[in-house]
Coordinates of C-alpha atoms in Angstrom, one line a residue:
X1 CA -1.7 -18.9 -52.4
X2 CA -2.6 -20.1 -49.2
X3 CA -6.1 -20.7 -48.0
X4 CA -6.1 -17.5 -46.0
X5 CA -5.4 -15.1 -48.6
X6 CA -7.7 -17.2 -51.1
X7 CA -10.6 -16.6 -48.7
X8 CA -9.7 -12.9 -48.2
X9 CA -9.1 -12.4 -52.1
X10 CA -12.7 -14.2 -52.8
X11 CA -14.2 -11.9 -50.1
X12 CA -12.8 -8.8 -51.5
X13 CA -13.5 -10.0 -55.3
X14 CA -17.2 -10.6 -54.2
X15 CA -17.5 -6.8 -52.7
X16 CA -15.5 -5.2 -55.7
X17 CA -18.5 -6.4 -57.8
X18 CA -20.9 -4.1 -56.1
X19 CA -18.6 -1.5 -54.6
X20 CA -16.5 1.0 -56.3
X21 CA -12.7 1.3 -55.1
X22 CA -13.3 4.3 -52.5
X23 CA -16.2 2.3 -50.9
X24 CA -14.3 -0.7 -50.4
X25 CA -11.6 0.7 -48.8
X26 CA -14.0 2.5 -46.4
X27 CA -15.4 -0.8 -45.7
X28 CA -12.1 -2.4 -44.9
X29 CA -11.2 0.7 -42.9
X30 CA -14.5 0.5 -41.1
X31 CA -14.3 -3.2 -40.2
X32 CA -10.5 -2.2 -38.6
X33 CA -12.2 0.6 -36.6
X34 CA -15.2 -1.8 -35.2
X35 CA -12.5 -4.5 -34.4
X36 CA -10.1 -2.2 -32.5
X37 CA -13.4 -0.5 -30.8
X38 CA -14.1 -4.2 -29.5
X39 CA -10.6 -4.8 -28.6
X40 CA -10.7 -1.6 -26.4
X41 CA -13.8 -2.6 -25.0
X42 CA -12.5 -6.2 -24.2
X43 CA -9.7 -4.8 -22.1
X44 CA -11.6 -2.6 -19.8
X45 CA -13.6 -5.7 -18.9
X46 CA -17.0 -5.2 -21.0
X47 CA -17.0 -8.6 -23.2
X48 CA -20.7 -7.8 -23.9
X49 CA -20.3 -4.6 -25.4
X50 CA -16.9 -5.9 -27.5
X51 CA -19.0 -8.5 -28.8
X52 CA -21.5 -6.2 -30.4
X53 CA -18.6 -4.2 -32.2
X54 CA -16.9 -7.5 -33.0
X55 CA -19.9 -9.1 -34.5
X56 CA -19.9 -5.9 -36.6
X57 CA -16.2 -6.1 -37.4
X58 CA -16.9 -9.5 -38.7
X59 CA -19.6 -8.5 -41.1
X60 CA -17.4 -6.0 -42.3
X61 CA -14.3 -8.3 -42.7
X62 CA -15.6 -12.0 -42.9
X63 CA -12.0 -13.1 -44.1
X64 CA -10.2 -11.8 -40.9
X65 CA -9.1 -14.5 -38.5
X66 CA -7.9 -11.8 -36.1
X67 CA -11.6 -10.5 -35.7
X68 CA -12.8 -14.1 -35.1
X69 CA -9.6 -14.7 -32.6
X70 CA -10.9 -11.2 -30.2
X71 CA -14.5 -12.4 -30.4
X72 CA -13.8 -15.6 -29.0
X73 CA -11.7 -14.1 -26.2
X74 CA -14.9 -12.0 -25.7
X75 CA -16.9 -14.9 -25.2
X76 CA -14.5 -16.8 -23.0
X77 CA -14.6 -13.6 -20.7
X78 CA -18.4 -13.6 -21.1
X79 CA -18.8 -17.2 -19.7
X80 CA -19.8 -18.4 -23.1
X81 CA -17.5 -21.5 -23.9
X82 CA -19.5 -22.9 -26.6
X83 CA -19.9 -20.0 -28.5
X84 CA -15.9 -19.2 -28.0
X85 CA -15.0 -22.7 -29.4
X86 CA -17.1 -21.8 -32.5
X87 CA -15.5 -18.5 -32.9
X88 CA -11.6 -20.1 -32.7
X89 CA -12.9 -22.8 -35.2
X90 CA -14.0 -20.0 -37.6
X91 CA -10.5 -18.4 -37.2
X92 CA -8.9 -21.6 -37.9
X93 CA -11.1 -22.0 -41.1
X94 CA -10.1 -19.1 -42.6
X95 CA -6.0 -19.5 -41.5
X96 CA -5.4 -23.2 -40.7
X97 CA -1.9 -22.1 -39.4
X98 CA -3.7 -20.0 -36.8
X99 CA -1.6 -21.2 -33.9
X100 CA -3.4 -18.6 -31.3
X101 CA -6.9 -20.4 -32.0
X102 CA -5.5 -23.8 -32.1
X103 CA -4.2 -23.0 -28.8
X104 CA -7.4 -21.4 -27.0
X105 CA -9.1 -24.5 -28.4
X106 CA -7.0 -26.6 -26.8
X107 CA -7.1 -24.6 -23.6
X108 CA -11.3 -24.9 -23.8
X109 CA -10.8 -28.5 -24.3
X110 CA -9.4 -28.8 -21.0
X111 CA -12.8 -28.6 -19.5
X112 CA -15.5 -30.3 -21.2
X113 CA -18.2 -27.7 -22.6
X114 CA -21.3 -28.0 -20.7
X115 CA -24.1 -30.1 -22.6
X116 CA -27.6 -29.3 -22.4
X117 CA -29.9 -31.6 -20.0
X118 CA -31.3 -34.5 -21.1
X119 CA -35.0 -35.9 -20.2
X120 CA -34.6 -38.6 -18.1
X121 CA -36.7 -41.9 -19.1
X122 CA -40.3 -41.7 -17.3
X123 CA -39.9 -45.2 -16.0
X124 CA -36.7 -44.3 -14.0
X125 CA -35.7 -41.2 -11.7
X126 CA -32.3 -40.3 -11.6
X127 CA -30.0 -41.4 -9.1
X128 CA -28.4 -39.3 -6.5
X129 CA -25.0 -39.7 -8.3
X130 CA -26.5 -38.4 -11.9
X131 CA -28.4 -35.6 -9.9
X132 CA -25.1 -34.2 -8.3
X133 CA -23.5 -34.5 -11.6
X134 CA -25.9 -32.4 -13.3
X135 CA -26.0 -30.0 -10.4
X136 CA -22.2 -29.7 -10.9
X137 CA -22.3 -29.1 -14.9
X138 CA -25.1 -26.5 -14.2
X139 CA -22.9 -24.8 -11.9
X140 CA -19.9 -24.9 -14.2
X141 CA -22.0 -23.5 -17.2
X142 CA -23.1 -20.5 -15.0
X143 CA -19.5 -19.9 -13.7
X144 CA -17.7 -16.8 -15.1
X145 CA -14.9 -14.2 -14.0
X146 CA -17.1 -11.8 -12.0
X147 CA -17.4 -8.5 -14.1
X148 CA -14.7 -6.1 -13.0
X149 CA -12.2 -8.5 -11.2
X150 CA -8.5 -8.4 -12.6
X151 CA -7.6 -11.6 -14.4
X152 CA -4.2 -13.2 -13.5
X153 CA -2.7 -15.9 -15.7
X154 CA -0.7 -18.3 -13.9
X155 CA 1.6 -20.7 -15.4
X156 CA 2.3 -24.0 -13.7
X157 CA 5.9 -24.5 -15.1
X158 CA 6.8 -27.6 -17.3
X159 CA 4.5 -30.4 -17.8
X160 CA 4.1 -33.5 -19.9
X161 CA 7.5 -35.1 -21.0
X162 CA 9.1 -32.1 -19.5
X163 CA 9.7 -32.8 -15.8
X164 CA 11.7 -29.8 -15.1
X165 CA 14.2 -30.4 -12.4
X166 CA 13.8 -33.5 -10.1
X167 CA 14.6 -33.4 -6.7
X168 CA 16.7 -36.2 -4.5
X169 CA 13.2 -37.6 -3.2
X170 CA 11.9 -37.8 -6.6
X171 CA 9.8 -34.8 -6.5
X172 CA 9.5 -33.6 -10.0
X173 CA 9.1 -29.8 -10.5
X174 CA 6.2 -30.1 -13.0
X175 CA 4.3 -31.9 -10.3
X176 CA 5.2 -29.2 -7.4
X177 CA 4.4 -26.2 -10.0
X178 CA 0.8 -27.7 -10.9
X179 CA 0.0 -28.4 -7.2
X180 CA 0.9 -24.8 -6.1
X181 CA -1.0 -23.2 -8.9
X182 CA -4.1 -25.0 -8.8
X183 CA -4.1 -24.1 -4.9
X184 CA -3.0 -20.5 -5.5
X185 CA -5.9 -20.5 -8.2
X186 CA -8.6 -21.6 -5.7
X187 CA -7.6 -19.1 -3.1
X188 CA -7.4 -16.2 -5.5
X189 CA -10.8 -17.1 -6.7
X190 CA -12.4 -17.4 -3.2
X191 CA -10.8 -13.9 -2.4
X192 CA -13.3 -11.9 -4.5
X193 CA -10.4 -9.8 -5.2
X194 CA -9.1 -11.2 -8.1
X195 CA -9.4 -14.1 -10.9
X196 CA -7.2 -16.6 -11.9
X197 CA -6.8 -18.7 -15.5
X198 CA -4.5 -21.6 -15.7
X199 CA -2.5 -22.5 -18.7
X200 CA -2.5 -26.0 -17.9
X201 CA -4.7 -28.0 -15.5
X202 CA -3.2 -31.5 -15.9
X203 CA 0.3 -32.9 -16.9
X204 CA 0.6 -32.1 -20.3
X205 CA 2.9 -30.0 -22.3
X206 CA 2.7 -26.5 -23.4
X207 CA 5.0 -24.6 -25.8
X208 CA 6.5 -21.5 -23.9
X209 CA 5.1 -19.1 -26.4
X210 CA 1.8 -20.6 -26.1
X211 CA 2.1 -20.2 -22.4
X212 CA 2.4 -16.4 -22.6
X213 CA 0.1 -16.0 -25.5
X214 CA -2.6 -16.9 -23.0
X215 CA -2.4 -13.6 -21.2
X216 CA -2.6 -11.8 -23.9
X217 CA -5.6 -13.6 -25.7
X218 CA -7.5 -13.4 -22.3
X219 CA -6.7 -9.5 -21.4
X220 CA -4.9 -10.4 -18.1
X221 CA -3.4 -7.9 -16.1
X222 CA -0.7 -10.2 -14.5
X223 CA 1.1 -13.2 -15.9
X224 CA 3.0 -15.2 -13.2
X225 CA 5.1 -18.4 -14.3
X226 CA 5.7 -20.9 -11.3
X227 CA 8.8 -23.0 -11.2
X228 CA 10.9 -24.3 -8.3
X229 CA 14.1 -25.5 -10.3
X230 CA 18.1 -25.3 -9.9
X231 CA 20.0 -22.3 -8.9
X232 CA 24.1 -21.7 -8.2
X233 CA 25.1 -24.0 -5.6
X234 CA 24.1 -22.5 -1.7
X235 CA 21.2 -20.4 -3.3
X236 CA 17.6 -20.6 -2.0
X237 CA 14.3 -18.8 -1.2
X238 CA 12.4 -17.2 -3.5
X239 CA 13.4 -15.3 -6.5
X240 CA 11.2 -13.4 -8.7
X241 CA 12.2 -12.6 -12.2
X242 CA 11.0 -10.2 -15.0
X243 CA 11.9 -9.8 -18.5
X244 CA 15.3 -8.0 -19.8
X245 CA 17.7 -9.2 -22.5
X246 CA 20.7 -8.7 -19.9
X247 CA 20.7 -10.6 -16.7
X248 CA 20.8 -9.0 -13.6
X249 CA 23.6 -11.1 -12.1
X250 CA 25.0 -14.9 -12.4
X251 CA 22.2 -16.5 -10.6
X252 CA 19.7 -14.7 -12.6
X253 CA 21.7 -15.8 -15.9
X254 CA 22.0 -19.5 -14.5
X255 CA 18.2 -20.0 -13.6
X256 CA 17.1 -18.3 -17.5
X257 CA 19.6 -20.7 -19.1
X258 CA 17.9 -23.8 -17.3
X259 CA 14.4 -22.5 -18.0
X260 CA 14.9 -21.6 -21.4
X261 CA 16.3 -24.9 -22.4
X262 CA 13.1 -26.8 -23.0
X263 CA 12.4 -24.4 -25.9
X264 CA 14.8 -26.6 -27.7
X265 CA 12.9 -29.7 -27.7
X266 CA 9.5 -27.7 -28.7
X267 CA 7.8 -29.1 -31.8
X268 CA 5.8 -26.3 -32.6
X269 CA 7.4 -23.0 -33.0
X270 CA 5.3 -19.5 -32.3
X271 CA 2.9 -18.7 -35.4
X272 CA 3.4 -15.2 -37.1
X273 CA 0.2 -13.5 -36.5
X274 CA -1.0 -10.5 -38.7
X275 CA -2.0 -7.7 -35.9
X276 CA -3.2 -3.9 -36.5
X277 CA -0.6 -1.3 -37.9
X278 CA 1.1 0.4 -35.3
X279 CA 4.4 2.6 -35.9
X280 CA 7.4 1.6 -34.2
X281 CA 7.3 4.5 -31.7
X282 CA 4.1 3.1 -30.0
X283 CA 5.3 -0.4 -30.4
X284 CA 8.3 0.8 -28.4
X285 CA 6.1 2.8 -25.9
X286 CA 4.2 -0.1 -25.2
X287 CA 7.2 -2.1 -24.3
X288 CA 8.6 0.3 -22.3
X289 CA 5.4 0.5 -20.5
X290 CA 5.2 -3.2 -19.9
X291 CA 8.8 -3.4 -18.6
X292 CA 8.2 -0.4 -16.4
X293 CA 4.8 -2.5 -15.0
X294 CA 6.4 -5.8 -14.6
X295 CA 9.5 -3.8 -12.6
X296 CA 6.8 -2.6 -10.6
X297 CA 5.1 -5.9 -10.1
X298 CA 8.2 -7.6 -9.0
X299 CA 9.2 -5.1 -6.4
X300 CA 5.7 -4.9 -5.2
X301 CA 5.3 -8.9 -4.8
X302 CA 9.0 -9.1 -3.2
X303 CA 7.6 -7.0 -0.5
X304 CA 4.0 -8.5 -0.1
X305 CA 5.3 -12.0 -0.3
X306 CA 5.9 -13.8 3.2
X307 CA 6.4 -17.3 3.2
X308 CA 7.7 -19.7 6.2
X309 CA 11.5 -20.9 6.5
X310 CA 13.5 -22.0 4.5
X311 CA 11.4 -19.9 2.0
X312 CA 11.8 -16.6 3.7
X313 CA 14.2 -14.9 1.6
X314 CA 12.7 -13.1 -1.3
X315 CA 14.8 -11.4 -4.0
X316 CA 14.0 -9.9 -7.3
X317 CA 16.0 -9.8 -10.8
X318 CA 15.7 -10.0 -14.5
X319 CA 16.9 -12.0 -17.3
X320 CA 16.3 -13.2 -20.9
X321 CA 13.6 -15.8 -19.7
X322 CA 11.6 -16.7 -23.2
X323 CA 8.2 -17.6 -21.4
X324 CA 7.8 -13.7 -20.7
X325 CA 8.7 -12.2 -24.1
X326 CA 5.1 -12.3 -25.6
X327 CA 2.8 -11.9 -22.4
X328 CA 1.4 -8.6 -23.7
X329 CA 0.9 -7.5 -20.1
X330 CA 3.2 -7.4 -17.0
X331 CA 4.9 -10.9 -16.5
X332 CA 6.9 -12.3 -13.8
X333 CA 8.5 -15.7 -13.2
X334 CA 8.6 -16.8 -9.4
X335 CA 10.7 -19.4 -8.4
X336 CA 9.2 -20.6 -5.1
X337 CA 12.4 -22.2 -3.9
X338 CA 14.7 -24.9 -5.4
X339 CA 14.6 -28.6 -5.8
X340 CA 18.5 -28.3 -6.4
X341 CA 18.7 -27.2 -2.7
X342 CA 17.9 -30.4 -0.2
X343 CA 16.2 -28.3 2.4
X344 CA 13.8 -26.6 0.2
X345 CA 13.4 -30.0 -1.8
X346 CA 12.4 -31.7 1.5
X347 CA 10.1 -28.7 2.3
X348 CA 8.3 -28.7 -1.0
X349 CA 7.8 -32.6 -0.8
X350 CA 5.0 -32.0 2.0
X351 CA 1.8 -31.3 0.6
X352 CA 0.4 -29.1 3.3
X353 CA 3.7 -26.9 3.0
X354 CA 3.0 -26.5 -0.7
X355 CA -0.4 -25.5 0.1
X356 CA 1.2 -22.6 2.5
X357 CA 3.4 -21.5 -0.3
X358 CA -0.1 -21.3 -2.3
X359 CA -1.7 -19.4 0.5
X360 CA 1.0 -17.1 0.7
X361 CA 1.6 -16.5 -2.7
X362 CA -2.1 -16.1 -3.3
X363 CA -2.4 -13.3 -0.8
X364 CA 0.7 -11.2 -1.9
X365 CA -0.9 -11.3 -5.4
X366 CA -4.1 -10.2 -4.2
X367 CA -2.5 -7.4 -2.5
X368 CA -1.2 -6.1 -5.7
X369 CA -4.8 -5.2 -6.8
X370 CA -6.0 -3.9 -3.6

């Protein structure tokens, strides 16, 4: 018996000593009901109300890691990184194989958690650098997504040992995508119309399944994975893709094959996470709804996106992109040019031009939620 099952069994056994069978079943149902209510409130952008329901769910079902993952997600949205980390740790204590909780802890660790201010010794005043550092930490502690703003998850493709495509000048795809994603996030957050989160903010590897999982765990409205890899000879411009099992053409098949190739070298596989029961009909309806929303988002983004030459051609298609499979929300891949194209590689090698790509992308994404 694994640790998760043992904890669950002990919890149920303890309750069974004082509760008859019908009451025990009613208690479990109440816990699921509270968790589902908290999940619904979370998706409505009400993390404070969601936390109240999820704390009740945790009281009724203390051995359910899904409840603590939802609680951590609500605390992240409420701007409480410390309590969120503790909730994800609790999910891991219940189930050490919970990959979602481990991934969210890794994401929270990308930025140090705010620490309480320490009193300075009376005999020494804080230096200007220390005062600025403290002010910066206090600003970070107070920072959180503004209530009501749609959340977008930006995914800078590749990272770590996976460089992606490398252009003739030596520009690595992982570096170009990170630079564009960071600048796009800054522009989106400054717009006051949307809020962006990133799957990575530094040069490290993230499994494909974990990238899209961030969107599901944070209740994102849109997941956008940024790339600038390689296409068929003679192809160029911007290409926007959504997920379909069959590619829309030869170019889509080639791009999907290239982007999916990294999954063969990933040491960590997607965890199997238990979810609330849902009928096949409901699951099918959800998939169809996400597919239609992804198609509409791709068409709207292609219509709104305006970039300078040589990236002024924008096309939309679909293909079997693994990074989009488990997003749980509308999900797109955006190829912001191709490093296999000499003209576009020269364009993307310039930091100012990458900044222009980020501004254009942020403007188009903002228009999707206007």
